[in-house]
Short mmCIF file of C-alpha atoms in Angstrom, two decimals:
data_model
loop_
_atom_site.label_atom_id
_atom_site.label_comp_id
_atom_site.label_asym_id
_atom_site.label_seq_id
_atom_site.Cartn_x
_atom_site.Cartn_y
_atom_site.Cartn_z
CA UNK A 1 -25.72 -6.61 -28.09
CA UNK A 2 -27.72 -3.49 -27.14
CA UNK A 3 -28.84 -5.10 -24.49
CA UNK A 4 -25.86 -6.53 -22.92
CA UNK A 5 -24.27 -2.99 -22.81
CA UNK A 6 -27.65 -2.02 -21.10
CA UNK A 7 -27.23 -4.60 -18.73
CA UNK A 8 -23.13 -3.61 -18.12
CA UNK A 9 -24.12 0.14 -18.00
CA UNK A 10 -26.58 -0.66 -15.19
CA UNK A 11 -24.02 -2.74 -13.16
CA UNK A 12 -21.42 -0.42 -13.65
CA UNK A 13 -23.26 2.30 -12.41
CA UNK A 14 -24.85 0.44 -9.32
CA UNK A 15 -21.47 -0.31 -7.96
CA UNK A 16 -19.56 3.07 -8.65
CA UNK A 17 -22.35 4.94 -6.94
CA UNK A 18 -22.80 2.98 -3.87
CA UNK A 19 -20.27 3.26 -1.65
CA UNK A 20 -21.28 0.14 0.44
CA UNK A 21 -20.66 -1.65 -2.87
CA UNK A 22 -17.49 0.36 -3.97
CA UNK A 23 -16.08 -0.14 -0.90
CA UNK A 24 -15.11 -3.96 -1.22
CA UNK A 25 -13.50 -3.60 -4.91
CA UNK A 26 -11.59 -0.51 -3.86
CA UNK A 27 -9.90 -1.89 -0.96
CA UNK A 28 -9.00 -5.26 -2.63
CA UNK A 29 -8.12 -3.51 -5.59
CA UNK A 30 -5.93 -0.96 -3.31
CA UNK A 31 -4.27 -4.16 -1.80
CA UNK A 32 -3.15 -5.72 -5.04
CA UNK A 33 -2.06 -2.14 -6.69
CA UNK A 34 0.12 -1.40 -3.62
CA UNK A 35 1.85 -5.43 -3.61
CA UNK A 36 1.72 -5.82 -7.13
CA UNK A 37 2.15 -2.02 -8.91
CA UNK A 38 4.72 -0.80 -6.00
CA UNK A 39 6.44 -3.11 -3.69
CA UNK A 40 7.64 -6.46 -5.68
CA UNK A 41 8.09 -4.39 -9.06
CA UNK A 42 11.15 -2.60 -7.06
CA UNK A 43 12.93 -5.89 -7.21
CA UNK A 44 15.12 -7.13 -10.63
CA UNK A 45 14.32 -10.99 -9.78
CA UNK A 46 10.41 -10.68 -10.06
CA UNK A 47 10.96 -9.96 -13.66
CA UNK A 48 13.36 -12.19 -14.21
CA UNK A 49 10.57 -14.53 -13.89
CA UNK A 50 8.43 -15.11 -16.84
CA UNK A 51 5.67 -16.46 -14.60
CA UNK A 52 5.31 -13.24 -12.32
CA UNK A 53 3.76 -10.26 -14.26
CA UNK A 54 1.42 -13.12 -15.24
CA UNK A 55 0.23 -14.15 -11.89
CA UNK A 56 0.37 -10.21 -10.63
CA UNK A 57 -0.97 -8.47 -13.31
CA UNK A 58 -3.24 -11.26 -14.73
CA UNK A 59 -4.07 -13.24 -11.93
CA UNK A 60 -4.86 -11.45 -9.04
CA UNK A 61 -7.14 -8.85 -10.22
CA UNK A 62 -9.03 -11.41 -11.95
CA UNK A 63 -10.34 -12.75 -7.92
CA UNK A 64 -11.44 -9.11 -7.91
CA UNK A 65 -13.63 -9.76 -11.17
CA UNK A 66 -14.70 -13.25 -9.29
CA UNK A 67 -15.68 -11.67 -6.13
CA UNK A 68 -17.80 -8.81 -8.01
CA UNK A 69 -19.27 -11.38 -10.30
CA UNK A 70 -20.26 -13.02 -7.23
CA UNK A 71 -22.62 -10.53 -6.25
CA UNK A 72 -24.41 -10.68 -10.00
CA UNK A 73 -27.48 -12.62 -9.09
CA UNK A 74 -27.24 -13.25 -4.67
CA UNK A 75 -26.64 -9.94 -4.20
CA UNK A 76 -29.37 -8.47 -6.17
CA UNK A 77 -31.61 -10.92 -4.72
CA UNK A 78 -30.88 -10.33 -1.37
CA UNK A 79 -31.31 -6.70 -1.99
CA UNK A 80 -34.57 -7.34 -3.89
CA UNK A 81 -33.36 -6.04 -7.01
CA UNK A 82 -33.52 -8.90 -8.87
CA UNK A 83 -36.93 -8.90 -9.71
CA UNK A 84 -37.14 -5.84 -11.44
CA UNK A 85 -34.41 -6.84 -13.73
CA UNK A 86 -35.88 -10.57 -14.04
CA UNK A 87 -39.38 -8.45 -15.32
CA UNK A 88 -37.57 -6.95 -18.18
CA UNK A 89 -37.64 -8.57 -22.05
CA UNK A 90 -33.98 -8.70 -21.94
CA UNK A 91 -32.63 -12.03 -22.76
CA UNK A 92 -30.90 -14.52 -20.63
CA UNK A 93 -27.55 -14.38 -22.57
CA UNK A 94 -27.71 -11.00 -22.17
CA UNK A 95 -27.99 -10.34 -18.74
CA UNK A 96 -25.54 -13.08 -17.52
CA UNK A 97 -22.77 -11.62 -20.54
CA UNK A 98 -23.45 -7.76 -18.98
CA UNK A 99 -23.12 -8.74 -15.61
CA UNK A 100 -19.95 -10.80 -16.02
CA UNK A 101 -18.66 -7.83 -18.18
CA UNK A 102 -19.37 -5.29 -15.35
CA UNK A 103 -17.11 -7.53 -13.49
CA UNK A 104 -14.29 -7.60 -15.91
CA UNK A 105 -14.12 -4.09 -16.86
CA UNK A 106 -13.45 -3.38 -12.78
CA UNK A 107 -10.74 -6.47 -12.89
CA UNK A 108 -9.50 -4.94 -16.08
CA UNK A 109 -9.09 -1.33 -14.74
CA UNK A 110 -7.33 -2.68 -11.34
CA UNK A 111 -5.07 -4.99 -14.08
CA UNK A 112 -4.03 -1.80 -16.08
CA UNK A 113 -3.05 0.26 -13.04
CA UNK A 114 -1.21 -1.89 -11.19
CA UNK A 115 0.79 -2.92 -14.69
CA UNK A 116 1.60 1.35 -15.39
CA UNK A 117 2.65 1.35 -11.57
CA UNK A 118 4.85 -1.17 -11.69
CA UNK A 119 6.79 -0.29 -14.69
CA UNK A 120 7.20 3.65 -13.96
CA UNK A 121 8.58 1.59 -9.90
CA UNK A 122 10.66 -0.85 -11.97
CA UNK A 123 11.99 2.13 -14.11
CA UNK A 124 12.67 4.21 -11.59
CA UNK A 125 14.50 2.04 -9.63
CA UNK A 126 15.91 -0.54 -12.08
CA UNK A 127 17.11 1.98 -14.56
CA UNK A 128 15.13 0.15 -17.54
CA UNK A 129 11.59 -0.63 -18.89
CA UNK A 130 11.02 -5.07 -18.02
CA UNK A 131 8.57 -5.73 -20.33
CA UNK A 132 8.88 -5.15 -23.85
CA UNK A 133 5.77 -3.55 -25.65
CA UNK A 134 4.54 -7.16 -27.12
CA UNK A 135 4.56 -7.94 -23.55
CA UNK A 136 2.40 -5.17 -22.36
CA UNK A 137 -0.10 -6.17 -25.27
CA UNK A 138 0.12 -10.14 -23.72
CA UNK A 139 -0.67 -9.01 -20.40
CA UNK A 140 -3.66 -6.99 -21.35
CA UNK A 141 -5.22 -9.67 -23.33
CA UNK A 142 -4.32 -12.25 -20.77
CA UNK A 143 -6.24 -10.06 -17.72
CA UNK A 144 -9.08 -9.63 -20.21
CA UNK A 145 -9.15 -13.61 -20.55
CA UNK A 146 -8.50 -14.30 -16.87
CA UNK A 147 -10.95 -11.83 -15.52
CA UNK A 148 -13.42 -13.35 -17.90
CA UNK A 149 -12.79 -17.24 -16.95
CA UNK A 150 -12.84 -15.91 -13.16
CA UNK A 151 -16.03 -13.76 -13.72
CA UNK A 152 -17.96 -16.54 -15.71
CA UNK A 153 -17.59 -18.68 -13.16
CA UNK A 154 -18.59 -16.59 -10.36
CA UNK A 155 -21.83 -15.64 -12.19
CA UNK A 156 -22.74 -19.04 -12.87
CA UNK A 157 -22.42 -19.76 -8.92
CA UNK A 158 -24.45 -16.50 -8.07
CA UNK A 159 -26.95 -17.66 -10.06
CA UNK A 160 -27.44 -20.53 -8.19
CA UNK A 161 -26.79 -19.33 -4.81
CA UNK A 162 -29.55 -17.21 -3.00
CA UNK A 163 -27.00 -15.81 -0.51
CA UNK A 164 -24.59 -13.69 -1.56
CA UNK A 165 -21.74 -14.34 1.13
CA UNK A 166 -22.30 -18.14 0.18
CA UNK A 167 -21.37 -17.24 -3.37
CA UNK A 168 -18.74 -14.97 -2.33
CA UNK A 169 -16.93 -17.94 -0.24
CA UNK A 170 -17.49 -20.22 -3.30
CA UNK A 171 -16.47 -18.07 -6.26
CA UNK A 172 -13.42 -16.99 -4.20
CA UNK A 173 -12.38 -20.16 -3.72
CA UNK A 174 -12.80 -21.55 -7.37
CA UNK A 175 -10.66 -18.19 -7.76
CA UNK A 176 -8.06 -19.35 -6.41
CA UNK A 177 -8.26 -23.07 -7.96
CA UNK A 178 -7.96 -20.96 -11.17
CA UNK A 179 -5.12 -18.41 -10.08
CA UNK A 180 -3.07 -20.95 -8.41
CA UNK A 181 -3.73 -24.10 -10.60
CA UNK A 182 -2.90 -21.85 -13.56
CA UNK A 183 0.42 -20.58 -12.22
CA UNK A 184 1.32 -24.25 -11.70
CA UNK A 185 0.80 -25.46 -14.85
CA UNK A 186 2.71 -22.16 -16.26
CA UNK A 187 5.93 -23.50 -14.83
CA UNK A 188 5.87 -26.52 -16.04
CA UNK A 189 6.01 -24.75 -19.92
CA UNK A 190 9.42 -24.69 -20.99
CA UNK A 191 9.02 -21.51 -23.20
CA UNK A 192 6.08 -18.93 -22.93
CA UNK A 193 6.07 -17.67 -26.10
CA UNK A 194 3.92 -15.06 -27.08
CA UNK A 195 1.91 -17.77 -29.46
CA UNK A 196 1.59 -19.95 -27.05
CA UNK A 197 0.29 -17.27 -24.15
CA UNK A 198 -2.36 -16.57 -26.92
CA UNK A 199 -3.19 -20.09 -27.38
CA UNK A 200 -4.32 -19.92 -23.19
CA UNK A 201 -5.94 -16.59 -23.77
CA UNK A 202 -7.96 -17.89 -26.60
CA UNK A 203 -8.67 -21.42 -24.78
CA UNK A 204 -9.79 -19.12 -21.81
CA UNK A 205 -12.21 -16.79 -23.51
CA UNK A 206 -13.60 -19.69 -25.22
CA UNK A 207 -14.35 -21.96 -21.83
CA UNK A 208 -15.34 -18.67 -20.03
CA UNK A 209 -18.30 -18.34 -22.66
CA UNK A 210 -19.55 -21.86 -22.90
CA UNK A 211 -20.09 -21.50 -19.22
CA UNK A 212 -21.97 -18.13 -19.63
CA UNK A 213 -23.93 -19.94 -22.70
CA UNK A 214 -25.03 -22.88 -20.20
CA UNK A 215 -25.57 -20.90 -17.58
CA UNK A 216 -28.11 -18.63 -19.38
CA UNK A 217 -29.57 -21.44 -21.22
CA UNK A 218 -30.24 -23.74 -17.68
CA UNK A 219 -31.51 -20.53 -16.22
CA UNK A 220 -35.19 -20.39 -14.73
CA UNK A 221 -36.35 -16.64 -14.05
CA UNK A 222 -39.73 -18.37 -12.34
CA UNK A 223 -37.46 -20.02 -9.56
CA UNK A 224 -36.13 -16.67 -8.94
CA UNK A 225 -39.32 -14.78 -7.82
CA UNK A 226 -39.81 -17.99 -5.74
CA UNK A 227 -39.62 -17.22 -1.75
#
């Protein structure tokens, strides 16, 4: 575990200190804070539906996590990082569950944000709180899971693809199979009970982490140092 907070800590800090890196993240982030935390919250119909703060809060800043995930492995290799972190005695598991972590936390923060924003907007100008504090706690675990399918996913790709803009275009779009395909099949549920939006969470977190577990287990560190 020791190492897989090494491994986060490392990512974490790569991206928050370069601004080339930052500079992605912040402006997609800044693009789903300002639709999603202060323009649609201002309308009483968006929370009307029980589908919404789900796809806004959940959703959407888990293709953030995806497209920073994305950059895990192509990135690094096209930077020539790699290498140096391919050297190190840290295990596979490890450095494919820190890097999709790194991904999630950022997803996570953007998900939290945007979620405060919109209910001091929807306060302000609907005279009353929309979501009800067991709410709140569903939507936090539900960007957690989200973020974490997303981010699996987009790991497992960028360890596969050498360039990163290749693994960007792919992640992003299995992003959207994911954000879209799940707001489909959301609808068609009669009731979303809190149970049952913790019976998607759970199913979620599992899947994300059986692709992480065969991803670090078909995972050759020799084919990575080849040319």
């Amino acid at each position: 575990m020791s190492a897989t907070f090494a491994v986060l800590r490392k990512e974490l800090l790569e991206i928050l200190g370069n601004r080339d890196s930052l500079r992605g993240p912040l402006v997609q982030g800044g693009i789903v804070f300002l639709l999603a935390g202060v323009i649609v919250p201002r309308s009483a119909s968006m929370w009307s539906d029980p589908v919404a703060p789900i796809l806004l809060f959940q959703l959407f800043p888990a293709a953030i996590a995806s497209m920073i995930a994305a950059d895990a492995f192509a990135g690094e290799r096209e930077r020539r990082t790699l290498e140096t972190v391919l050297a190190t005695p840290v295990t596979e598991m490890a450095i494919f569950m820190g890097k999709t972590l790194c991904a999630v936390s950022l997803g996570l923060f953007v998900s939290m944000v945007t979620l405060t924003s919109a209910l001091i907007v929807a306060s302000l100008h609907l005279g009353q709180t929309p979501l009800s504090a067991a709410r709140v706690a569903s939507v936090i675990v539900g960007s957690f899971s989200a973020s974490l399918l997303t981010s699996s996913v987009a790991v497992a790709i960028s360890s596969r693809v050498d360039v990163a803009r290749s693994a960007q275009q792919i992640a992003s779009m299995a992003a959207l199979t994911i954000i879209f395909g799940g707001d489909a099949l959301l609808r068609q549920v009669e009731v979303l009970t809190a149970q049952r939006l913790l019976g998607i969470d759970a199913t979620a977190i599992a899947l994300a982490l059986v692709i992480l577990a065969i991803s670090a287990r078909t995972f050759r560190r020799s084919r990575r140092f080849e040319n």
